[in-house]
PDB file of C-alpha atoms in Angstrom:
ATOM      1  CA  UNK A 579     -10.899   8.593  35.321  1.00 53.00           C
ATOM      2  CA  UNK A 580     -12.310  10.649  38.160  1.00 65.00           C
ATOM      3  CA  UNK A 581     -15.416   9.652  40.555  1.00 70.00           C
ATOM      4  CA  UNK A 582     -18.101  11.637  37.850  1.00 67.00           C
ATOM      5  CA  UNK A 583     -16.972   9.526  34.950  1.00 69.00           C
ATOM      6  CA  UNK A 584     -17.534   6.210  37.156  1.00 67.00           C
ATOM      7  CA  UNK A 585     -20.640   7.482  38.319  1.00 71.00           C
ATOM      8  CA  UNK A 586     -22.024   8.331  34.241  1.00 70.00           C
ATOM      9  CA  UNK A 587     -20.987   4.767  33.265  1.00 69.00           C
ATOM     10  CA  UNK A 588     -24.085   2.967  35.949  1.00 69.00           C
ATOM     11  CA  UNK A 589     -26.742   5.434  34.381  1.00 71.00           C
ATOM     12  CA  UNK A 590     -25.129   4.753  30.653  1.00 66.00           C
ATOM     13  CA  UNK A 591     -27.321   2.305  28.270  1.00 64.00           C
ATOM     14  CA  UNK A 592     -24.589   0.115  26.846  1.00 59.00           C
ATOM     15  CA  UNK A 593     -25.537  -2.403  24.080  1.00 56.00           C
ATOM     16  CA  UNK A 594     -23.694  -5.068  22.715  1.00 54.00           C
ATOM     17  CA  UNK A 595     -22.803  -3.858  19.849  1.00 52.00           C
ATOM     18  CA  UNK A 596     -19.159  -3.085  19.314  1.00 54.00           C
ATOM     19  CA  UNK A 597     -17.226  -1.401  16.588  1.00 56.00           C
ATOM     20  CA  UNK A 598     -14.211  -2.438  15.573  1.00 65.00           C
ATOM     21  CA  UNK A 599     -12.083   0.637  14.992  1.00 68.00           C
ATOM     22  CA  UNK A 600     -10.484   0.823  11.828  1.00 73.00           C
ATOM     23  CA  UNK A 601      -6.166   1.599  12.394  1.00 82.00           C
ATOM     24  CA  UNK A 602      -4.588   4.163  10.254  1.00 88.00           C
ATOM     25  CA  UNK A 603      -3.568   2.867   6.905  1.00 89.00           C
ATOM     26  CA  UNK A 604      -1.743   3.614   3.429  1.00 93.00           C
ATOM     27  CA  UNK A 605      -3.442   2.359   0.517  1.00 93.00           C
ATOM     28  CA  UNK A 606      -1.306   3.202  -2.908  1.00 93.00           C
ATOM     29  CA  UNK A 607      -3.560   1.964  -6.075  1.00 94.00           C
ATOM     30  CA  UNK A 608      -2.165   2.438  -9.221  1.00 93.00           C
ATOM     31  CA  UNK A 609      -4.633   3.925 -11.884  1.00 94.00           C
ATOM     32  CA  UNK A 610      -3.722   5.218 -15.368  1.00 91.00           C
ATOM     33  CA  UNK A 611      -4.724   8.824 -15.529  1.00 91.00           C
ATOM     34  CA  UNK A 612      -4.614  10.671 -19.137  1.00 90.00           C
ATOM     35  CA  UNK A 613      -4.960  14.192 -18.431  1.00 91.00           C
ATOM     36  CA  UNK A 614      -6.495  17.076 -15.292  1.00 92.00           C
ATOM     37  CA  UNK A 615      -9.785  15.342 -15.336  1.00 92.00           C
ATOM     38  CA  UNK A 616      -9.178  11.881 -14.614  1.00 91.00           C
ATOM     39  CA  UNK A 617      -6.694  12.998 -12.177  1.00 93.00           C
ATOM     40  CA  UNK A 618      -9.721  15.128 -10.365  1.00 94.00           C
ATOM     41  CA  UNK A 619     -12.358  12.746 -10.694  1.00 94.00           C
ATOM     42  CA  UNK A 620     -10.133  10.315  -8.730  1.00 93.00           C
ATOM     43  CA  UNK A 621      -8.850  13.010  -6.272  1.00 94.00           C
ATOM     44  CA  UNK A 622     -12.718  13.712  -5.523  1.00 94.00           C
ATOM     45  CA  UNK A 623     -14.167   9.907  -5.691  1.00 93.00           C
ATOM     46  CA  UNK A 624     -12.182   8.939  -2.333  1.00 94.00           C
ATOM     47  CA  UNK A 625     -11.847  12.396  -1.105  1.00 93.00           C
ATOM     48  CA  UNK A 626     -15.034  12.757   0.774  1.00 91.00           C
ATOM     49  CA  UNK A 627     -14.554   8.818   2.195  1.00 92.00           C
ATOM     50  CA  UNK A 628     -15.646   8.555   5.362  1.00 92.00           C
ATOM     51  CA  UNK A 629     -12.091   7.849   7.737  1.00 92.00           C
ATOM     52  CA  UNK A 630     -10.007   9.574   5.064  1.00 94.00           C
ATOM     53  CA  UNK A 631      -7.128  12.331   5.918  1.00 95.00           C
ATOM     54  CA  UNK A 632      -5.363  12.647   3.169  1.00 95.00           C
ATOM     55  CA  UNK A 633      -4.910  11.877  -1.040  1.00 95.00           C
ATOM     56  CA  UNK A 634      -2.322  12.394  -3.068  1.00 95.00           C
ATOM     57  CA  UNK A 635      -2.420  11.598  -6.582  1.00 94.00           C
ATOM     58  CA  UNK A 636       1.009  11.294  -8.711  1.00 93.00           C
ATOM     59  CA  UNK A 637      -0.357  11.117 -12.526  1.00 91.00           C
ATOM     60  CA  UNK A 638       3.404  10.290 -13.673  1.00 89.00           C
ATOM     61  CA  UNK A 639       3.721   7.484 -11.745  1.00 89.00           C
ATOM     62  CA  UNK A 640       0.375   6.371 -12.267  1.00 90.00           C
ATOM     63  CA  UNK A 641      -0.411   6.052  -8.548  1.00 93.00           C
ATOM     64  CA  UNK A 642      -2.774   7.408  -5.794  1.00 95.00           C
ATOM     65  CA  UNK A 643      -2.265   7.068  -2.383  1.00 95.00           C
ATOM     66  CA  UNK A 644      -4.654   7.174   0.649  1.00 95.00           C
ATOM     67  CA  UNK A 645      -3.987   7.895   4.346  1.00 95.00           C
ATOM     68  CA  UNK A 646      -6.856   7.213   6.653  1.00 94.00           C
ATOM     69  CA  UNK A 647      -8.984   4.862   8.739  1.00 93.00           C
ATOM     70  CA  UNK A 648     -10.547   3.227   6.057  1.00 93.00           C
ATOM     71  CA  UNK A 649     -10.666  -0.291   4.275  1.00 92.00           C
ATOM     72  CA  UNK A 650      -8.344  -0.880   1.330  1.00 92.00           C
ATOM     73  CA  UNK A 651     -11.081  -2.919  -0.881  1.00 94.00           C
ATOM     74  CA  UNK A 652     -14.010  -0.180  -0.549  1.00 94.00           C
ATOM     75  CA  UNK A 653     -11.078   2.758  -1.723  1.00 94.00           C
ATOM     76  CA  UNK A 654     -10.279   0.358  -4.938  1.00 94.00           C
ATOM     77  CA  UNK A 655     -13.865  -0.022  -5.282  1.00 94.00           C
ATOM     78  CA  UNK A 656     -14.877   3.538  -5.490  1.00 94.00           C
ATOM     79  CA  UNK A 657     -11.932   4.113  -7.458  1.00 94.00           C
ATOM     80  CA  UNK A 658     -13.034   1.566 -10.093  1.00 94.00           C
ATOM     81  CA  UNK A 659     -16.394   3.553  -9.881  1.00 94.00           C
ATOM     82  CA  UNK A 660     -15.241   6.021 -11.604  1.00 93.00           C
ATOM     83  CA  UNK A 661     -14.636   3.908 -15.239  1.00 92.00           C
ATOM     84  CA  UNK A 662     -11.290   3.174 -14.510  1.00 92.00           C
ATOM     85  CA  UNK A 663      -9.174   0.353 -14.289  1.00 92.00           C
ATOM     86  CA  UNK A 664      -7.328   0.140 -10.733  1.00 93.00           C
ATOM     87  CA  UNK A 665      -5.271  -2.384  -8.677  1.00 91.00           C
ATOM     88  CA  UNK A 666      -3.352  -2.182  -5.632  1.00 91.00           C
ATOM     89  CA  UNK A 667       0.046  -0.917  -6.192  1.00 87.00           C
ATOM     90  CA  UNK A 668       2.286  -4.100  -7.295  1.00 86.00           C
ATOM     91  CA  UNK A 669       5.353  -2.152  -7.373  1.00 82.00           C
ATOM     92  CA  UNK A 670       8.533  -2.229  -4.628  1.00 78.00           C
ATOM     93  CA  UNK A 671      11.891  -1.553  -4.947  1.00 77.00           C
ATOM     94  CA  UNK A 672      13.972  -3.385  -6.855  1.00 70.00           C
ATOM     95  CA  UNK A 673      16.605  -3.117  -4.148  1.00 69.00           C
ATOM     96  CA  UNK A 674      14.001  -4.982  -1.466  1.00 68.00           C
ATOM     97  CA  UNK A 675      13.486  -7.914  -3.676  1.00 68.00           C
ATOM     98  CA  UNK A 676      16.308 -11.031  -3.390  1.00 64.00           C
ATOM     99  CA  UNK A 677      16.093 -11.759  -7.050  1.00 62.00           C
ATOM    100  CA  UNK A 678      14.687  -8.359  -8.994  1.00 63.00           C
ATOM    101  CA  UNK A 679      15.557 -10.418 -12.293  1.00 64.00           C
ATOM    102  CA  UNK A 680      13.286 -13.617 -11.960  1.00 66.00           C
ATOM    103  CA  UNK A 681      10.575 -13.953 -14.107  1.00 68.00           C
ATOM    104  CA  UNK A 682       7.595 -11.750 -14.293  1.00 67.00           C
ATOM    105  CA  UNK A 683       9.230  -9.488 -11.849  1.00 70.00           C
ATOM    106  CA  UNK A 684      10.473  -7.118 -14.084  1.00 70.00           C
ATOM    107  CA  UNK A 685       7.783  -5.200 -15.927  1.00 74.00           C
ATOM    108  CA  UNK A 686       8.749  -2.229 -18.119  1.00 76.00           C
ATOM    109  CA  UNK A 687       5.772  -0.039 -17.308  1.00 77.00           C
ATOM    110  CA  UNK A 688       6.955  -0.060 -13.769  1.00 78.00           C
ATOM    111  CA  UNK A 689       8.161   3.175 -12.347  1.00 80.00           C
ATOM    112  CA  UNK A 690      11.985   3.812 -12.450  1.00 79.00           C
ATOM    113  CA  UNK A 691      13.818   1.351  -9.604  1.00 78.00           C
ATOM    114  CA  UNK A 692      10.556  -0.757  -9.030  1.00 80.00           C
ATOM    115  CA  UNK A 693       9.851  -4.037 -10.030  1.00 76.00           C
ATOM    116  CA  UNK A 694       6.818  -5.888  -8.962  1.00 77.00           C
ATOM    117  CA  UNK A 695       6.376  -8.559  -6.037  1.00 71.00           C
ATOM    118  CA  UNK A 696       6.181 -11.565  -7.351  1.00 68.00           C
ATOM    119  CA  UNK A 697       6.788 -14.832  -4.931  1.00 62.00           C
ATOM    120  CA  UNK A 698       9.448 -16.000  -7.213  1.00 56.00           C
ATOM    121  CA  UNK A 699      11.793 -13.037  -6.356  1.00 58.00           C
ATOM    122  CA  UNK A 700      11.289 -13.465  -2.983  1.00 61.00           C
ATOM    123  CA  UNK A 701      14.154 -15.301  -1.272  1.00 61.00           C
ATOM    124  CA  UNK A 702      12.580 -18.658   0.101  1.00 61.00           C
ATOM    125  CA  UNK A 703      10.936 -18.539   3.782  1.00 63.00           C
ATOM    126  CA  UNK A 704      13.000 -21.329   4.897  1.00 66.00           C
ATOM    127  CA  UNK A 705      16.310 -19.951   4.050  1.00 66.00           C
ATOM    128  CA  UNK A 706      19.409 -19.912   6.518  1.00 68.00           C
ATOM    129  CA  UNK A 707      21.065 -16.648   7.841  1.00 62.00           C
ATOM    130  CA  UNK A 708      24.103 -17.643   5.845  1.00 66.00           C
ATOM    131  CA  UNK A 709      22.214 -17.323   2.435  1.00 65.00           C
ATOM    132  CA  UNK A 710      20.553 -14.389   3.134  1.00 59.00           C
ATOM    133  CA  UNK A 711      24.105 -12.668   4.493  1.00 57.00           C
ATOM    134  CA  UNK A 712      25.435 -14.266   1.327  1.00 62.00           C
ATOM    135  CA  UNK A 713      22.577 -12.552  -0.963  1.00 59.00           C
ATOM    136  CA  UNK A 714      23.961  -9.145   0.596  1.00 57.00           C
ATOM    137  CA  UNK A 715      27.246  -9.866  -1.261  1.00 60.00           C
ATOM    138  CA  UNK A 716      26.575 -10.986  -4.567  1.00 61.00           C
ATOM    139  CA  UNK A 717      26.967 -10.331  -7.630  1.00 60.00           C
ATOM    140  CA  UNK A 718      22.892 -10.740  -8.368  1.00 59.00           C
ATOM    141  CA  UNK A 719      22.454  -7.771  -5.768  1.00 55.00           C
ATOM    142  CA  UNK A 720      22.658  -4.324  -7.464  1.00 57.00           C
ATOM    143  CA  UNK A 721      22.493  -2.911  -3.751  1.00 56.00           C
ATOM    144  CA  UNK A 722      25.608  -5.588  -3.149  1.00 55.00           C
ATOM    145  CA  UNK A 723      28.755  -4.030  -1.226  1.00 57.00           C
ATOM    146  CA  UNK A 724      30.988  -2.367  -3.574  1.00 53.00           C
ATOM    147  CA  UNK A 725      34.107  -2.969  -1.639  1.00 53.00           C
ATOM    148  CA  UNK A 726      34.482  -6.618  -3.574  1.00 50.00           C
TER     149      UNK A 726
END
């Protein structure tokens, strides 16, 4: 900062309010889209959001995702303005999850090599190093090493 820019900040009005600044995010929602239109009139509802840079919108997959500074709830809110039914992607891959089998986790509408994130296919919080180095090795891991 040179001697100017100290000099503008004593004749400055500052007031007390402060913005929080929003960080750069990803939002993926998943919204069933039939045909060009629906795919549009999603494209357009979050297109002119205030903080966003970019949407794409994958109609096979079901999914639209958001890059911007803006807040997750309001994009699944104008979303659902539109008349359809959206949530917040629920999908990861099935090779990230410790136990893709477990109940509820696999869901046949998911897109190929995704299951959703449930908390019963996480591994537990409290687990050792050993059982998460054995869970790299077994037999319950499609991702396990081949070698065995």
């Amino acid at each position: 900062m040179g001697v100017l820019d100290h000099i503008i900040n004593f004749f400055t009005i500052t007031t007390n309010t402060t913005h929080k600044k929003k960080s750069m995010q990803t939002v993926e929602i998943k919204v069933k889209m039939d045909c060009d239109g629906c795919e549009r009139r999603v494209k357009n509802s979050v297109k002119y959001m205030k903080g966003v840079k970019t949407v794409e919108v994958n109609r096979k997959q079901s999914k639209v995702t958001v890059n911007g500074y803006v807040d997750p709830n309001r994009v699944l809110n104008r979303i659902k303005s539109t008349g359809k039914r959206a949530e917040f992607w629920p999908y990861v891959p099935y090779n990230v999850v410790y136990y893709p089998h477990a109940p509820q986790a696999y869901d046949k509408r998911a897109p190929a090599g995704m299951v959703k994130n449930v908390p019963q296919a996480q591994l537990p919080p409290n687990a050792t190093e050993e059982e998460k180095f054995a869970y790299l090795f077994s037999d319950d891991n499609p991702s396990a090493c081949s070698i065995m």
